[in-house]
Amino acid sequence: MYGRRSGFLTFMLAAGMAFIYVPMILLVIYSFNYSKIVPVWGGWSLRWYETLFKSEAVWNAVALSLKIAVINATFATILGTLAGLAMVRFGKFKGRTLFGGMLVAPLVMPEVITGLSLLVLFISLKQLFGWPQDRGFTTITIAHITFSLAYVAVIIQSRLSGMGETLEEAALDLGAKPFRVLTDITMPRLAPGMVAGWLLAFTLSLDDLVIASFVTGPGANTLPILIFSRIRLGLRPDINALATIIILVVAIGVAIAAYIMFRQERQQQRDMQIVDREIP
Amino acid sequence: MTGEQTLSDTPWLEQGAEPFIKIRGVTKKFGEFTAVDNIDLDIYQGELFCLLGGSGCGKSTLLRMLSGFETPTSGSITIDGMDMSNVPPYERPTNMMFQSYALFPHMTVEKNVAFGLKQDKIPVAEINDRVHDILTLVELQDYKKRKPQQLSGGQKQRVALARALVKQPKLLLLDEPLAALDKKLREQTQFELMNIQEKVGITFVVVTHDQEEAMTLSTRIAVMNDGEFMQLGTPTEIYEFPESRFVADFIGSANMLEGRIVEDGPDHVRVKTDLGEVFIDHGQSVKEGSRVWIAIRPEKMHLSKEPPLKPGPNQAFGMVDDIGYLGDISIYKIRLENNQIIDVTAPNQIRPKSRTHTITWEEKVYLHWQASSAVLLTK
Ligand SMILES: Nc1ncnc2c1ncn2[C@@H]1O[C@H](COP(=O)(O)OP(=O)(O)O)[C@@H](O)[C@H]1O
Ligand SMILES: [Mg+2]
């Protein structure tokens, strides 16, 4: 009985894994295909990687995407943390519920709406103040910050409400002024949440196609925009090569994150052991 | 510390002594709910004062008003002659030891203890000296590089104490300081806490729900219930002369008899109860005929198999219903004629040869107590 069930489970697991990974594996294999027509196998080759590395447009897109992602993640983390703090730690202030609702709205808002409304905003701003001159790097970054900060705020908010206020009270009691409490007690304890928020904002920005397409202008192509626009003209082997590299980078990132988590866990276990050993 | 004047052991009895903490008409409401209800209290320099009461009676709330985390809805608090109304927690001459210790998990023991001193901009060399001294006092020198997660419960407790003491506050507030420790360690730590308090000479206010702990530690105890003080006094006063049924029952255990006053003399009272007459050898002005209660502690009752020589007051008889053997003492549950169960405890001074008591189940026994043992309660 259990044997049968576990056989079934194994099958389901394999099927699920296949569902996720077979397309990716295909993509990787075809990126090494010599043939110019994707589904036709023409033997192994690195030719498309070469094309890719020689393409200035691709490098520009990568640079633009990374620049936007880093700036976005940094600003979103700062602003999102402040918003989260305001929500949890400043007690009841006027309009708190409204603020809370508005803060998480971008999470559920369809991307096309966010993108469209931001585009409208930028166009009206230009009308009124003549800024932003042209759409591209600045407008995409601003657009990304507006929705990433909501995600960061939610992460920080949940961490804060899980932490309780006793440590902050203890610090106040020991004579620390409120600002010192924020920098010496609250912030260090929020650091893991802020790192998580930064990484999430970074990935969200790298990922985004829809909003960026709305608010970008001529000449400013992020990596997703570039890939999508090229794929529209038909499958291309050099894009497969680009995708393979992205998969590799993501895999390395995940491995590093897993390793850090593993180390933290081991450290905790060691702490417990020290205590256990000493208590008879 | 006040070096010149020697502190009396019982400053609250001293004529004209100035209280160190003055709590006047303090009430705290959370919305409609009254957590602390119109409390007046004086605490004197050098006391180890206990707030004792069940869970949710408002002890912590009162303590948090002393430390500044809660603001009284009405009333005033003065500490060392200074009105605390507009003083934030970080400017009060108090330090608090939190119920869950509240150690900073991202700092070592040393950094935790030094944190408070750093806020006062004290020179580094002096900080190091004071941290060293206090860690020596609580015997944690060898653990100063550890993080709180790497400490046992008892060690955490001592770090929390050291961190609060190192600032040499005028007043140390302790919220259930020993609740997280196991029984053995708790008893041992009670005495450590008393020794440390004597050494540093700081006034302590301790919150606890454990009556034994309160009895062991304190100079005086305030018994709280529903945000009000039920009684205030030394451990002996509270135990031997409870003023109400609540206190008699809450502190230790007490047998309660209901009755009516038949005679109220200047130096004695006679009360008629279901079990016959009770004679109490201290006067108390109560109207004759009014309804009262008599509380008698289990250890103040004597058991015997022989009937008393001559009948009189302060006697009863019944049947042994149950016996609990606790090692040092045994508890006898005696069923009286009116089916009331009376607890009597007796020390096991002689080791029984066989595993039987001299008095056993279903045996008829006689109870008596001294005229000074019973307490008359009117509420
Ligand atoms: N911040 C608060 N908001 C609302 N109710 C509270 C708050 N703090 C305490 N209370 C209530 O006040 C009562 C007394 O609490 P507390 O002083 O913590 O009791 P304890 O005697 O167990 O320490 C409890 O019923 C508690 O629920
Ligand atoms: Mg409490």
XYZ file of C-alpha atoms and ligand atoms in Angstrom:
687
model
C 0.000 0.000 0.000
C 2.638 2.454 1.102
C 4.931 1.137 -1.618
C 2.338 1.867 -4.270
C 1.619 5.264 -2.950
C 5.259 6.191 -2.790
C 5.669 4.936 -6.355
C 2.858 7.254 -7.376
C 4.410 10.139 -5.478
C 7.765 9.533 -7.123
C 6.113 9.592 -10.502
C 4.316 12.844 -9.717
C 7.519 14.401 -8.489
C 9.347 13.339 -11.645
C 6.538 14.658 -13.822
C 6.522 17.979 -11.998
C 10.263 18.331 -12.244
C 10.140 17.444 -15.931
C 7.470 20.071 -16.456
C 9.742 22.711 -14.966
C 13.107 21.646 -16.265
C 12.631 19.992 -19.683
C 11.967 23.334 -21.430
C 15.034 24.824 -19.789
C 17.205 21.876 -20.738
C 15.963 22.088 -24.302
C 16.809 25.755 -24.347
C 20.319 25.087 -23.096
C 20.892 22.318 -25.627
C 19.644 24.416 -28.535
C 21.905 27.274 -27.505
C 24.793 25.005 -28.536
C 23.144 24.155 -31.852
C 25.171 25.112 -34.928
C 22.087 25.397 -37.096
C 20.525 28.804 -37.580
C 17.009 27.414 -37.533
C 16.270 26.546 -33.938
C 14.504 23.164 -34.129
C 16.911 21.735 -36.682
C 19.946 20.107 -35.108
C 23.201 21.016 -36.820
C 25.820 19.729 -34.402
C 27.454 21.271 -31.290
C 28.876 24.755 -31.493
C 29.664 27.881 -29.482
C 28.913 30.069 -32.439
C 25.872 31.820 -30.927
C 27.751 32.662 -27.792
C 30.289 34.376 -29.950
C 27.605 36.331 -31.779
C 26.135 37.269 -28.449
C 29.352 38.548 -26.936
C 30.037 40.618 -30.007
C 26.611 42.236 -29.946
C 26.772 45.713 -28.497
C 23.001 45.918 -28.166
C 23.003 42.928 -25.794
C 25.758 44.355 -23.640
C 23.976 47.686 -23.459
C 20.777 45.978 -22.402
C 22.578 43.970 -19.712
C 24.273 47.081 -18.369
C 21.039 49.067 -18.351
C 19.112 46.275 -16.624
C 21.750 45.835 -13.923
C 22.063 49.566 -13.333
C 18.316 49.947 -12.975
C 18.069 46.850 -10.762
C 20.761 48.012 -8.336
C 19.488 51.560 -7.999
C 15.914 50.344 -7.739
C 16.753 47.762 -5.074
C 18.667 50.277 -2.991
C 16.027 52.992 -3.045
C 13.152 50.543 -2.659
C 14.849 49.035 0.409
C 15.382 52.406 2.073
C 11.902 53.729 1.334
C 10.178 50.384 1.946
C 11.892 50.000 5.321
C 10.828 53.474 6.388
C 7.266 52.776 5.267
C 7.229 49.453 7.140
C 8.558 51.141 10.284
C 5.916 53.835 10.031
C 3.211 51.209 9.712
C 4.243 49.083 12.683
C 6.120 51.306 15.106
C 4.531 54.726 15.057
C 1.383 53.531 16.755
C -1.926 54.802 15.494
C -1.520 57.837 13.301
C -4.164 59.547 11.251
C -4.912 57.704 8.025
C -2.885 54.651 8.970
C -5.333 52.142 7.509
C -5.531 54.113 4.282
C -1.755 54.338 4.097
C -1.445 50.594 4.731
C -3.926 49.800 1.983
C -2.293 52.138 -0.460
C 1.088 50.679 0.353
C 0.149 47.151 -0.696
C -2.063 48.140 -3.637
C 0.781 47.825 -6.192
C 1.083 44.160 -5.205
C -2.361 43.335 -6.503
C -2.663 45.964 -9.218
C -2.425 44.478 -12.764
C 0.946 45.423 -14.225
C -0.576 46.992 -17.288
C -2.491 49.409 -15.071
C 0.618 50.321 -13.083
C 2.572 50.746 -16.296
C -0.114 52.788 -17.996
C -0.709 55.082 -15.046
C 2.997 55.733 -14.650
C 3.266 56.524 -18.347
C 0.419 59.011 -17.972
C 2.184 60.528 -14.989
C 5.478 60.932 -16.824
C 3.822 62.473 -19.844
C 1.890 64.980 -17.728
C 5.015 65.797 -15.736
C 6.824 66.557 -18.938
C 3.966 68.778 -20.044
C 3.974 70.695 -16.785
C 7.637 70.877 -15.815
C 9.522 69.706 -18.866
C 10.896 66.778 -16.853
C 11.640 63.894 -17.514
C 13.084 65.041 -20.841
C 12.898 61.648 -22.490
C 11.799 58.315 -21.225
C 14.315 55.555 -20.561
C 16.661 54.872 -17.671
C 15.172 57.446 -15.257
C 11.540 56.647 -15.892
C 12.054 52.872 -15.711
C 13.967 53.231 -12.452
C 11.273 55.410 -10.896
C 8.566 53.016 -12.069
C 10.404 50.031 -10.607
C 10.967 51.758 -7.288
C 7.259 52.522 -6.929
C 6.210 48.897 -7.087
C 9.283 47.252 -5.504
C 9.013 49.407 -2.417
C 5.601 47.883 -1.712
C 7.146 44.413 -1.593
C 9.953 45.568 0.692
C 7.472 47.336 2.977
C 5.446 44.139 3.315
C 8.535 42.079 4.206
C 9.713 44.629 6.772
C 6.232 45.004 8.212
C 5.850 41.283 8.823
C 9.304 40.998 10.365
C 8.670 43.952 12.642
C 5.336 42.739 13.908
C 6.898 39.341 14.597
C 9.693 40.908 16.634
C 7.700 42.615 19.354
C 8.828 45.804 21.013
C 10.514 44.488 24.121
C 14.063 44.901 22.840
C 13.376 48.475 21.835
C 11.894 49.110 25.259
C 14.942 47.561 26.906
C 17.194 49.904 24.930
C 15.098 52.954 25.846
C 15.193 51.839 29.447
C 18.989 51.695 29.323
C 19.051 55.336 28.289
C 19.163 55.137 24.488
C 17.340 57.965 22.739
C 14.741 56.862 20.153
C 17.063 57.518 17.200
C 19.817 55.405 18.763
C 17.314 52.645 19.370
C 16.469 52.719 15.671
C 20.087 52.564 14.512
C 21.507 50.229 17.181
C 18.672 47.823 17.872
C 15.908 47.929 15.256
C 18.080 48.250 12.138
C 20.544 45.425 12.902
C 17.631 43.138 13.631
C 15.942 44.194 10.418
C 19.113 43.622 8.384
C 18.182 40.112 7.179
C 14.773 41.418 6.135
C 16.369 44.348 4.354
C 18.768 42.027 2.512
C 15.848 39.829 1.502
C 13.928 42.919 0.405
C 16.892 44.207 -1.598
C 17.299 40.882 -3.395
C 13.601 40.664 -4.117
C 13.503 44.222 -5.479
C 16.594 43.448 -7.573
C 14.992 40.351 -9.123
C 11.641 42.034 -9.644
C 13.372 44.769 -11.587
C 15.459 42.372 -13.704
C 12.311 40.397 -14.412
C 9.988 43.151 -15.372
C 8.907 43.415 -18.975
C 5.445 44.932 -18.868
C 5.974 48.061 -16.807
C 9.333 48.772 -18.381
C 7.785 48.515 -21.873
C 5.204 51.117 -20.942
C 7.551 53.721 -19.530
C 10.610 53.247 -21.707
C 11.421 55.375 -24.684
C 13.301 54.850 -27.929
C 16.765 53.388 -27.520
C 16.465 52.319 -23.903
C 16.155 48.545 -23.939
C 16.348 46.503 -20.800
C 17.286 42.864 -21.164
C 13.708 41.526 -21.067
C 12.610 44.145 -23.592
C 15.483 43.193 -25.866
C 14.789 39.474 -25.656
C 11.095 39.929 -26.216
C 11.494 42.247 -29.175
C 13.935 39.895 -30.854
C 11.867 36.799 -30.234
C 8.916 38.455 -31.935
C 10.770 38.110 -35.192
C 11.065 34.356 -34.646
C 13.105 32.060 -32.408
C 16.762 32.910 -32.481
C 19.682 30.783 -31.343
C 21.671 33.709 -29.927
C 18.766 34.498 -27.611
C 18.915 30.884 -26.456
C 22.559 31.452 -25.602
C 21.655 34.598 -23.665
C 18.942 32.715 -21.784
C 21.403 29.946 -20.934
C 23.752 32.461 -19.396
C 20.901 33.958 -17.368
C 19.940 30.492 -16.120
C 23.534 29.917 -15.068
C 23.704 33.203 -13.181
C 20.417 32.498 -11.401
C 21.572 28.988 -10.460
C 24.775 30.356 -8.951
C 22.772 32.955 -7.025
C 20.436 30.321 -5.617
C 23.377 28.111 -4.640
C 25.040 30.962 -2.763
C 21.819 31.815 -0.951
C 21.314 28.164 0.026
C 24.875 27.950 1.305
C 24.453 31.068 3.451
C 21.213 29.708 4.900
C 22.857 26.370 5.597
C 25.714 28.081 7.431
C 23.302 30.115 9.561
C 21.392 27.006 10.509
C 24.561 25.180 11.469
C 25.637 28.137 13.586
C 22.303 28.025 15.430
C 22.670 24.317 16.031
C 26.150 24.884 17.404
C 24.825 27.548 19.768
C 22.239 25.122 21.063
C 24.873 22.446 21.547
C 27.083 24.768 23.587
C 24.188 25.472 25.914
C 23.138 21.823 26.116
C 26.620 20.586 26.888
C 27.020 22.923 29.822
C 23.754 22.288 31.521
C 23.890 19.082 33.480
C 24.086 55.395 48.216
C 23.420 57.505 51.270
C 26.573 56.849 53.247
C 26.010 58.918 56.375
C 22.564 58.037 57.496
C 22.149 54.425 58.429
C 19.009 53.049 56.911
C 16.447 51.589 59.193
C 15.254 48.061 58.503
C 11.676 49.199 58.693
C 11.659 52.689 57.174
C 7.898 52.575 56.627
C 7.373 52.701 60.397
C 9.656 55.670 60.869
C 7.917 58.945 61.765
C 8.366 61.538 59.020
C 10.565 59.349 56.838
C 10.441 60.574 53.250
C 9.308 57.858 50.816
C 11.591 57.218 47.859
C 8.714 56.468 45.504
C 5.345 58.138 45.919
C 2.454 56.759 43.929
C -0.674 58.868 44.338
C -4.080 57.897 43.010
C -2.641 56.170 39.950
C -5.150 54.685 37.529
C -4.434 53.098 34.168
C -7.173 52.378 31.675
C -6.836 50.560 28.386
C -9.939 51.763 26.602
C -12.811 50.869 28.912
C -10.766 48.324 30.852
C -9.170 49.461 34.107
C -5.869 47.625 34.584
C -4.705 49.615 37.624
C -7.306 51.204 39.843
C -6.555 54.280 41.962
C -3.445 53.066 43.748
C -1.571 54.882 46.521
C 1.800 53.517 47.559
C 4.976 54.640 49.303
C 8.192 52.709 48.822
C 11.283 53.585 50.828
C 14.988 53.724 50.038
C 16.653 50.317 50.137
C 13.458 48.273 50.170
C 12.923 45.072 48.258
C 9.275 45.570 47.528
C 7.117 42.888 45.923
C 3.975 43.329 43.861
C 2.228 39.999 44.174
C -0.881 38.863 42.367
C -2.355 36.458 39.854
C -1.961 36.770 36.130
C -3.600 39.862 34.627
C -4.091 41.721 37.907
C -2.111 44.744 36.717
C 1.300 44.172 38.311
C 3.292 44.627 35.132
C 1.244 47.644 34.152
C 2.078 49.335 37.457
C 5.759 48.493 36.971
C 5.689 49.808 33.412
C 4.277 53.085 34.684
C 7.277 53.346 37.019
C 9.670 52.724 34.136
C 7.831 55.110 31.837
C 6.506 52.724 29.188
C 2.927 53.419 30.163
C 1.507 56.780 31.160
C -1.005 56.830 34.010
C -4.516 57.777 32.947
C -4.668 59.787 36.160
C -2.612 60.222 39.306
C 1.050 60.998 39.823
C 4.334 59.178 40.376
C 7.294 60.766 42.142
C 10.690 59.069 42.294
C 13.336 60.548 44.595
C 11.430 63.815 44.823
C 11.100 64.174 41.052
C 7.719 64.169 39.338
C 7.824 61.578 36.557
C 4.845 62.798 34.510
C 6.816 64.129 31.563
C 10.014 62.126 31.914
C 10.577 59.613 29.069
C 11.942 56.135 29.901
C 15.458 57.003 28.737
C 15.733 59.851 31.213
C 14.380 58.095 34.287
C 16.665 57.086 37.165
C 15.293 53.560 36.881
C 16.315 50.400 35.098
C 14.207 47.408 34.367
C 14.846 43.723 34.157
C 12.353 42.367 31.660
C 10.245 39.264 32.065
C 11.806 37.567 29.025
C 15.184 39.239 29.775
C 15.112 41.145 26.444
C 18.823 40.633 25.796
C 20.010 42.035 22.472
C 20.572 38.921 20.346
C 23.059 40.588 18.015
C 25.412 41.657 20.805
C 27.762 39.678 23.028
C 27.220 39.517 26.783
C 29.839 42.224 27.204
C 28.207 44.529 24.653
C 24.780 43.941 26.151
C 26.022 45.024 29.559
C 27.994 47.976 28.184
C 25.067 49.264 26.108
C 23.524 51.366 28.866
C 26.835 52.919 29.883
C 27.629 53.876 26.284
C 24.432 55.891 26.113
C 25.734 58.036 28.972
C 28.947 58.892 27.087
C 31.112 57.392 29.809
C 34.841 57.012 28.929
C 35.708 53.626 27.454
C 38.156 52.714 30.213
C 35.521 53.287 32.882
C 32.941 51.337 30.912
C 35.315 48.394 30.701
C 36.003 48.515 34.434
C 32.366 48.673 35.385
C 31.389 45.899 32.982
C 34.185 43.776 34.383
C 33.092 44.403 37.983
C 29.451 43.664 37.396
C 30.187 40.498 35.401
C 32.369 39.351 38.264
C 29.531 40.030 40.686
C 27.168 37.806 38.722
C 29.945 35.308 37.973
C 29.851 35.610 34.205
C 33.397 36.804 33.466
C 34.136 33.707 31.385
C 31.076 34.186 29.235
C 31.518 37.780 28.154
C 32.239 36.947 24.504
C 29.163 34.761 24.164
C 25.991 35.709 22.361
C 22.734 35.386 24.338
C 21.707 32.356 22.236
C 24.751 30.555 23.624
C 23.664 30.915 27.262
C 21.468 28.837 29.522
C 18.356 30.287 31.153
C 20.098 31.006 34.433
C 23.004 32.705 32.684
C 20.669 34.864 30.610
C 18.899 35.875 33.778
C 22.181 37.007 35.313
C 23.182 38.954 32.188
C 19.838 40.745 32.315
C 20.415 41.564 35.973
C 23.961 42.759 35.312
C 22.833 44.916 32.398
C 20.217 46.623 34.551
C 22.499 47.007 37.590
C 25.601 48.305 35.844
C 24.041 51.742 35.394
C 23.637 51.991 39.164
C 20.042 53.134 38.919
C 18.284 54.585 41.936
C 15.555 52.055 41.415
C 15.620 48.616 39.831
C 12.371 47.198 38.502
C 12.145 43.448 38.015
C 9.261 41.842 36.143
C 8.948 38.177 37.112
C 12.746 37.906 37.315
C 12.804 34.199 38.129
C 9.707 32.898 36.365
C 11.641 31.327 33.488
C 13.921 29.255 35.732
C 13.215 25.778 37.027
C 12.316 25.279 40.674
C 15.703 24.383 42.090
C 17.527 27.169 40.275
C 14.771 29.589 41.202
C 15.145 28.958 44.914
C 18.894 29.326 44.726
C 18.619 32.496 42.637
C 16.182 34.062 45.109
C 18.913 34.158 47.708
C 21.485 35.396 45.175
C 19.138 38.204 44.266
C 18.746 39.187 47.925
C 22.507 39.135 48.466
C 23.119 41.269 45.414
C 20.471 43.747 46.492
C 22.110 44.038 49.885
C 25.535 44.553 48.278
C 24.474 47.264 45.841
C 21.946 48.888 48.167
C 19.555 49.796 45.345
C 15.802 49.881 45.906
C 14.165 46.916 44.152
C 10.558 46.605 43.077
C 9.816 43.029 42.057
C 6.722 41.761 40.295
C 5.817 38.124 40.866
C 2.881 35.766 40.855
C 4.729 33.294 43.068
C 3.814 33.809 46.722
C 6.742 31.808 48.057
C 9.108 33.967 46.048
C 7.486 37.111 47.412
C 7.668 35.803 50.980
C 11.346 34.890 50.663
C 12.543 38.041 48.947
C 10.698 41.017 50.183
C 10.762 43.579 52.916
C 7.129 44.310 52.125
C 4.509 42.860 49.830
C 1.507 44.417 48.127
C -1.065 41.788 47.241
C -2.939 42.826 44.112
C -6.210 41.730 42.597
C -8.117 43.289 39.684
C -5.889 46.342 39.667
C -6.347 47.090 43.362
C -4.276 46.484 46.473
C -5.855 43.896 48.731
C -3.261 44.234 51.472
C 0.097 45.806 52.073
C 2.532 44.600 54.710
C 5.594 42.594 55.655
C 5.592 38.900 54.712
C 4.807 37.998 58.329
C 1.932 40.449 58.568
C 0.452 39.202 55.328
C 0.761 35.554 56.290
C -0.185 35.742 59.949
C -2.698 38.578 59.808
C -4.463 38.503 56.466
C -7.165 41.138 56.311
C -9.465 39.404 53.888
C -10.479 35.960 52.742
C -8.808 36.671 49.403
C -5.422 37.298 50.987
C -5.720 34.423 53.468
C -6.446 32.108 50.586
C -3.943 33.548 48.110
C -0.973 33.455 50.481
C -0.444 29.903 51.633
C -3.574 27.926 52.314
C -6.155 28.501 54.989
C -9.162 26.674 56.400
C -12.136 28.979 56.325
C -15.018 28.724 58.818
C -18.115 30.873 58.583
C -19.727 32.147 61.780
C -21.388 34.889 63.822
C -19.960 37.050 66.568
C -21.443 36.153 69.940
C -19.179 38.205 72.152
C -16.837 41.061 71.332
C -14.615 41.855 74.296
C -11.732 44.344 74.399
C -9.109 41.588 74.280
C -10.999 38.671 72.863
C -13.731 37.615 70.452
C -16.091 34.641 70.564
C -17.532 33.341 67.339
C -20.207 30.707 66.900
C -19.644 28.431 63.957
C -21.087 25.138 62.714
C -18.293 23.383 64.573
C -18.835 24.969 67.902
C -17.316 27.990 69.463
C -14.092 29.669 68.384
C -12.241 31.832 70.874
C -9.762 34.360 69.552
C -7.446 36.098 71.975
C -7.134 39.393 70.164
C -9.794 42.016 70.148
C -11.340 43.394 66.975
C -14.256 45.742 66.943
C -17.031 43.950 65.108
C -20.736 44.286 65.720
C -22.199 41.419 67.715
C -24.268 39.104 65.562
C -22.516 40.103 62.345
C -21.324 37.513 59.848
C -17.593 36.796 59.898
C -15.062 34.229 58.735
C -12.342 32.485 60.662
C -9.128 31.511 58.903
C -6.838 28.926 60.422
C -3.616 27.793 58.742
C -3.208 24.010 58.311
C 0.057 23.960 60.254
C -1.552 25.703 63.225
C -4.031 22.883 63.823
C -3.113 19.959 66.020
C -4.318 16.428 65.440
C -4.746 13.772 68.068
C -6.410 10.416 68.425
C -7.330 11.121 72.043
C -10.394 13.219 72.854
C -9.578 16.492 74.652
C -9.589 16.337 78.470
C -12.443 18.762 78.783
C -14.726 20.163 76.098
C -14.244 23.835 75.234
C -13.773 26.282 72.393
C -11.288 25.783 69.523
C -12.010 22.080 69.209
C -13.483 19.909 66.506
C -13.513 16.288 65.495
C -13.793 14.393 62.260
C -12.690 11.502 60.125
C -9.435 11.191 58.170
C -10.498 11.399 54.547
C -7.142 11.428 52.846
C -3.443 11.687 53.619
C -0.820 13.233 51.382
C 2.755 12.265 52.184
C 5.145 15.010 51.025
C 8.264 13.701 52.734
C 8.987 16.526 55.128
C 5.352 16.987 56.067
C 2.085 15.175 55.576
C -1.229 16.761 54.701
C -4.285 15.278 56.415
C -7.698 15.958 54.941
C -10.186 15.756 57.796
C -13.906 15.471 57.064
C -15.921 17.220 59.772
C -19.456 16.443 60.879
C -20.893 19.008 58.466
C -18.887 17.387 55.640
C -16.479 20.332 55.417
C -12.925 19.233 54.682
C -10.201 20.749 56.849
C -6.517 20.591 55.894
C -4.043 19.884 58.668
C -0.319 19.596 58.096
C 2.087 17.914 60.477
C 5.868 17.545 60.206
C 7.169 13.988 59.904
C 9.723 14.230 62.663
C 9.976 10.532 63.317
C 10.754 8.214 60.461
C 7.989 5.636 60.459
C 9.236 2.021 60.680
C 6.679 0.748 58.293
C 5.118 2.882 55.582
C 2.174 3.795 57.741
C 1.311 6.903 59.661
C 0.363 6.766 63.293
C -2.920 8.262 62.179
C -4.457 6.472 59.227
C -7.409 6.587 56.856
C -10.956 6.498 58.220
C -9.750 7.059 61.735
C -11.630 9.354 64.086
C -9.433 12.284 65.099
C -9.683 15.362 67.280
C -8.532 18.821 66.219
C -7.618 21.743 68.377
C -5.855 25.061 67.968
C -4.649 27.861 70.123
C -6.602 31.000 70.813
C -3.904 33.006 69.023
C -3.965 30.861 65.882
C -7.279 31.793 64.352
C -7.713 35.008 62.378
C -11.023 36.851 62.270
C -11.966 38.168 58.846
C -14.837 40.499 58.073
C -14.516 40.625 54.262
N -1.222 47.602 26.093
C -2.344 47.048 26.565
N -3.510 47.185 25.908
C -4.653 46.638 26.376
N -4.745 45.903 27.507
C -3.618 45.715 28.205
C -2.362 46.266 27.778
N -1.422 45.914 28.686
C -2.049 45.179 29.619
N -3.369 45.063 29.345
C -4.367 44.362 30.165
O -4.253 44.820 31.474
C -4.375 43.744 32.393
C -3.204 43.711 33.321
O -2.056 43.384 32.595
P -0.663 43.159 33.293
O -0.331 44.340 34.113
O 0.308 42.796 32.226
O -0.949 41.895 34.211
P 0.033 41.049 35.127
O -0.424 41.289 36.515
O -0.179 39.628 34.727
O 1.433 41.508 34.863
C -4.515 42.477 31.568
O -5.866 42.110 31.557
C -4.065 42.886 30.192
O -4.785 42.184 29.217
Mg 3.114 40.445 33.922
